[in-house]
PDB file of C-alpha atoms in Angstrom:
ATOM      1  CA  UNK S   1     -11.352-266.534 -40.382  1.00 68.00           C
ATOM      2  CA  UNK S   2     -14.523-268.214 -41.496  1.00 83.00           C
ATOM      3  CA  UNK S   3     -17.679-266.242 -40.807  1.00 88.00           C
ATOM      4  CA  UNK S   4     -21.075-267.586 -39.925  1.00 90.00           C
ATOM      5  CA  UNK S   5     -23.668-267.426 -42.677  1.00 89.00           C
ATOM      6  CA  UNK S   6     -25.440-264.487 -41.045  1.00 92.00           C
ATOM      7  CA  UNK S   7     -22.212-262.445 -40.806  1.00 94.00           C
ATOM      8  CA  UNK S   8     -21.452-262.449 -44.529  1.00 94.00           C
ATOM      9  CA  UNK S   9     -23.946-259.774 -45.682  1.00 95.00           C
ATOM     10  CA  UNK S  10     -22.501-257.221 -43.238  1.00 96.00           C
ATOM     11  CA  UNK S  11     -18.910-258.141 -44.115  1.00 96.00           C
ATOM     12  CA  UNK S  12     -19.700-257.894 -47.837  1.00 96.00           C
ATOM     13  CA  UNK S  13     -21.364-254.503 -47.344  1.00 97.00           C
ATOM     14  CA  UNK S  14     -18.340-253.240 -45.408  1.00 98.00           C
ATOM     15  CA  UNK S  15     -15.940-254.507 -48.073  1.00 97.00           C
ATOM     16  CA  UNK S  16     -18.032-252.827 -50.789  1.00 98.00           C
ATOM     17  CA  UNK S  17     -17.942-249.581 -48.796  1.00 98.00           C
ATOM     18  CA  UNK S  18     -14.138-249.780 -48.635  1.00 98.00           C
ATOM     19  CA  UNK S  19     -14.029-250.173 -52.435  1.00 98.00           C
ATOM     20  CA  UNK S  20     -16.338-247.157 -52.827  1.00 98.00           C
ATOM     21  CA  UNK S  21     -14.213-245.017 -50.513  1.00 98.00           C
ATOM     22  CA  UNK S  22     -11.048-245.920 -52.398  1.00 98.00           C
ATOM     23  CA  UNK S  23     -12.791-245.166 -55.706  1.00 98.00           C
ATOM     24  CA  UNK S  24     -13.740-241.742 -54.336  1.00 98.00           C
ATOM     25  CA  UNK S  25     -10.126-241.067 -53.358  1.00 98.00           C
ATOM     26  CA  UNK S  26      -9.011-242.248 -56.804  1.00 98.00           C
ATOM     27  CA  UNK S  27     -11.387-239.776 -58.437  1.00 98.00           C
ATOM     28  CA  UNK S  28      -9.997-236.979 -56.295  1.00 98.00           C
ATOM     29  CA  UNK S  29      -6.429-237.992 -57.212  1.00 98.00           C
ATOM     30  CA  UNK S  30      -7.307-238.035 -60.927  1.00 98.00           C
ATOM     31  CA  UNK S  31      -8.877-234.580 -60.639  1.00 98.00           C
ATOM     32  CA  UNK S  32      -5.771-233.267 -58.894  1.00 98.00           C
ATOM     33  CA  UNK S  33      -3.559-234.714 -61.649  1.00 97.00           C
ATOM     34  CA  UNK S  34      -5.803-233.174 -64.309  1.00 97.00           C
ATOM     35  CA  UNK S  35      -5.477-229.806 -62.563  1.00 98.00           C
ATOM     36  CA  UNK S  36      -1.676-230.069 -62.509  1.00 97.00           C
ATOM     37  CA  UNK S  37      -1.624-231.135 -66.155  1.00 97.00           C
ATOM     38  CA  UNK S  38      -3.902-228.221 -67.026  1.00 97.00           C
ATOM     39  CA  UNK S  39      -1.476-225.844 -65.373  1.00 96.00           C
ATOM     40  CA  UNK S  40       1.375-227.323 -67.415  1.00 96.00           C
ATOM     41  CA  UNK S  41      -0.714-226.956 -70.589  1.00 96.00           C
ATOM     42  CA  UNK S  42      -1.386-223.315 -69.718  1.00 96.00           C
ATOM     43  CA  UNK S  43       2.325-222.620 -69.299  1.00 95.00           C
ATOM     44  CA  UNK S  44       3.120-224.327 -72.603  1.00 95.00           C
ATOM     45  CA  UNK S  45       0.344-222.439 -74.407  1.00 93.00           C
ATOM     46  CA  UNK S  46       1.994-219.099 -73.657  1.00 92.00           C
ATOM     47  CA  UNK S  47       5.528-220.058 -74.654  1.00 92.00           C
ATOM     48  CA  UNK S  48       5.846-218.519 -78.082  1.00 91.00           C
ATOM     49  CA  UNK S  49       9.228-220.088 -78.844  1.00 93.00           C
ATOM     50  CA  UNK S  50       7.674-223.578 -79.173  1.00 91.00           C
ATOM     51  CA  UNK S  51       7.172-224.139 -82.875  1.00 90.00           C
ATOM     52  CA  UNK S  52       5.218-227.398 -83.185  1.00 93.00           C
ATOM     53  CA  UNK S  53       3.215-230.009 -81.276  1.00 93.00           C
ATOM     54  CA  UNK S  54       6.241-232.171 -80.601  1.00 95.00           C
ATOM     55  CA  UNK S  55       8.055-229.290 -78.932  1.00 95.00           C
ATOM     56  CA  UNK S  56       4.945-228.416 -76.915  1.00 95.00           C
ATOM     57  CA  UNK S  57       4.509-232.049 -75.785  1.00 95.00           C
ATOM     58  CA  UNK S  58       8.174-232.276 -74.813  1.00 95.00           C
ATOM     59  CA  UNK S  59       7.971-228.994 -72.879  1.00 96.00           C
ATOM     60  CA  UNK S  60       4.785-230.141 -71.102  1.00 96.00           C
ATOM     61  CA  UNK S  61       6.496-233.401 -70.150  1.00 96.00           C
ATOM     62  CA  UNK S  62       9.505-231.460 -68.867  1.00 96.00           C
ATOM     63  CA  UNK S  63       7.313-229.160 -66.761  1.00 97.00           C
ATOM     64  CA  UNK S  64       5.443-232.088 -65.231  1.00 97.00           C
ATOM     65  CA  UNK S  65       8.646-234.013 -64.507  1.00 96.00           C
ATOM     66  CA  UNK S  66      10.070-231.057 -62.594  1.00 96.00           C
ATOM     67  CA  UNK S  67       6.892-230.704 -60.519  1.00 97.00           C
ATOM     68  CA  UNK S  68       7.317-232.605 -57.226  1.00 97.00           C
ATOM     69  CA  UNK S  69       3.611-232.275 -56.477  1.00 97.00           C
ATOM     70  CA  UNK S  70       2.842-234.040 -59.760  1.00 97.00           C
ATOM     71  CA  UNK S  71       5.208-236.883 -58.872  1.00 97.00           C
ATOM     72  CA  UNK S  72       3.574-237.253 -55.451  1.00 98.00           C
ATOM     73  CA  UNK S  73       0.128-237.215 -57.049  1.00 97.00           C
ATOM     74  CA  UNK S  74       1.187-239.987 -59.454  1.00 97.00           C
ATOM     75  CA  UNK S  75       2.476-242.014 -56.508  1.00 98.00           C
ATOM     76  CA  UNK S  76      -0.842-241.545 -54.710  1.00 98.00           C
ATOM     77  CA  UNK S  77      -2.729-242.612 -57.834  1.00 98.00           C
ATOM     78  CA  UNK S  78      -0.605-245.748 -58.184  1.00 98.00           C
ATOM     79  CA  UNK S  79      -0.973-246.626 -54.492  1.00 98.00           C
ATOM     80  CA  UNK S  80      -4.736-246.117 -54.575  1.00 98.00           C
ATOM     81  CA  UNK S  81      -5.042-248.210 -57.733  1.00 98.00           C
ATOM     82  CA  UNK S  82      -3.269-251.086 -55.994  1.00 98.00           C
ATOM     83  CA  UNK S  83      -5.317-250.553 -52.846  1.00 98.00           C
ATOM     84  CA  UNK S  84      -8.539-250.682 -54.858  1.00 98.00           C
ATOM     85  CA  UNK S  85      -7.481-253.867 -56.641  1.00 98.00           C
ATOM     86  CA  UNK S  86      -6.815-255.504 -53.272  1.00 98.00           C
ATOM     87  CA  UNK S  87     -10.136-254.274 -51.865  1.00 98.00           C
ATOM     88  CA  UNK S  88     -12.031-255.596 -54.888  1.00 98.00           C
ATOM     89  CA  UNK S  89     -10.260-258.941 -54.509  1.00 98.00           C
ATOM     90  CA  UNK S  90     -11.292-259.041 -50.831  1.00 97.00           C
ATOM     91  CA  UNK S  91     -14.891-258.217 -51.753  1.00 98.00           C
ATOM     92  CA  UNK S  92     -15.011-260.966 -54.375  1.00 98.00           C
ATOM     93  CA  UNK S  93     -13.433-263.416 -51.939  1.00 97.00           C
ATOM     94  CA  UNK S  94     -16.151-262.665 -49.369  1.00 97.00           C
ATOM     95  CA  UNK S  95     -18.871-263.042 -51.989  1.00 97.00           C
ATOM     96  CA  UNK S  96     -17.444-266.378 -53.086  1.00 96.00           C
ATOM     97  CA  UNK S  97     -17.114-267.598 -49.493  1.00 95.00           C
ATOM     98  CA  UNK S  98     -20.736-266.610 -48.897  1.00 96.00           C
ATOM     99  CA  UNK S  99     -21.859-268.569 -51.958  1.00 95.00           C
ATOM    100  CA  UNK S 100     -19.930-271.628 -50.809  1.00 94.00           C
ATOM    101  CA  UNK S 101     -21.316-271.323 -47.269  1.00 93.00           C
ATOM    102  CA  UNK S 102     -24.874-271.150 -48.655  1.00 94.00           C
ATOM    103  CA  UNK S 103     -24.245-274.207 -50.836  1.00 94.00           C
ATOM    104  CA  UNK S 104     -22.801-276.100 -47.856  1.00 91.00           C
ATOM    105  CA  UNK S 105     -25.884-275.227 -45.805  1.00 92.00           C
ATOM    106  CA  UNK S 106     -28.199-276.331 -48.610  1.00 91.00           C
ATOM    107  CA  UNK S 107     -26.269-279.587 -48.943  1.00 90.00           C
ATOM    108  CA  UNK S 108     -26.541-280.249 -45.218  1.00 88.00           C
ATOM    109  CA  UNK S 109     -30.296-279.654 -45.331  1.00 88.00           C
ATOM    110  CA  UNK S 110     -30.655-281.872 -48.387  1.00 85.00           C
ATOM    111  CA  UNK S 111     -28.682-284.658 -46.700  1.00 84.00           C
ATOM    112  CA  UNK S 112     -30.854-284.438 -43.591  1.00 84.00           C
ATOM    113  CA  UNK S 113     -34.011-284.557 -45.685  1.00 81.00           C
ATOM    114  CA  UNK S 114     -32.669-287.469 -47.709  1.00 83.00           C
ATOM    115  CA  UNK S 115     -31.834-289.289 -44.500  1.00 77.00           C
ATOM    116  CA  UNK S 116     -35.346-288.730 -43.126  1.00 66.00           C
ATOM    117  CA  UNK S 117     -36.979-289.908 -46.351  1.00 67.00           C
ATOM    118  CA  UNK S 118     -34.793-293.010 -46.409  1.00 70.00           C
ATOM    119  CA  UNK S 119     -35.689-293.860 -42.816  1.00 65.00           C
ATOM    120  CA  UNK S 120     -39.362-293.353 -43.571  1.00 67.00           C
ATOM    121  CA  UNK S 121     -39.130-295.692 -46.549  1.00 63.00           C
ATOM    122  CA  UNK S 122     -37.417-298.352 -44.436  1.00 61.00           C
ATOM    123  CA  UNK S 123     -39.975-297.854 -41.684  1.00 60.00           C
ATOM    124  CA  UNK S 124     -37.789-296.434 -38.947  1.00 54.00           C
TER     125      UNK S 124
END
């Protein structure tokens, strides 16, 4: 749906707000993942039978893979990342449409002015 020139600023502002809201939810999801990973690190830190970094990394991975909440949080992060990409694409599309609409309007004005000047030169 093509908007009128005066409708674009509001539509662009709304699209930017959607991007900001998704970014906020992404930040929350990242913080939640960091919390879950911190808990896994804490568990690994107190397991004395792990002898080296590779064993600790493998144990951490195992703990996170068994955690259903972690899997759900990763799914949310992936969904929000896709959602943000789509919202940013929509925002850019609106901005580009607005630029084209402004150029079309400027062209129409220029053509009218050119037509008037031509008629004046001819004496009409």
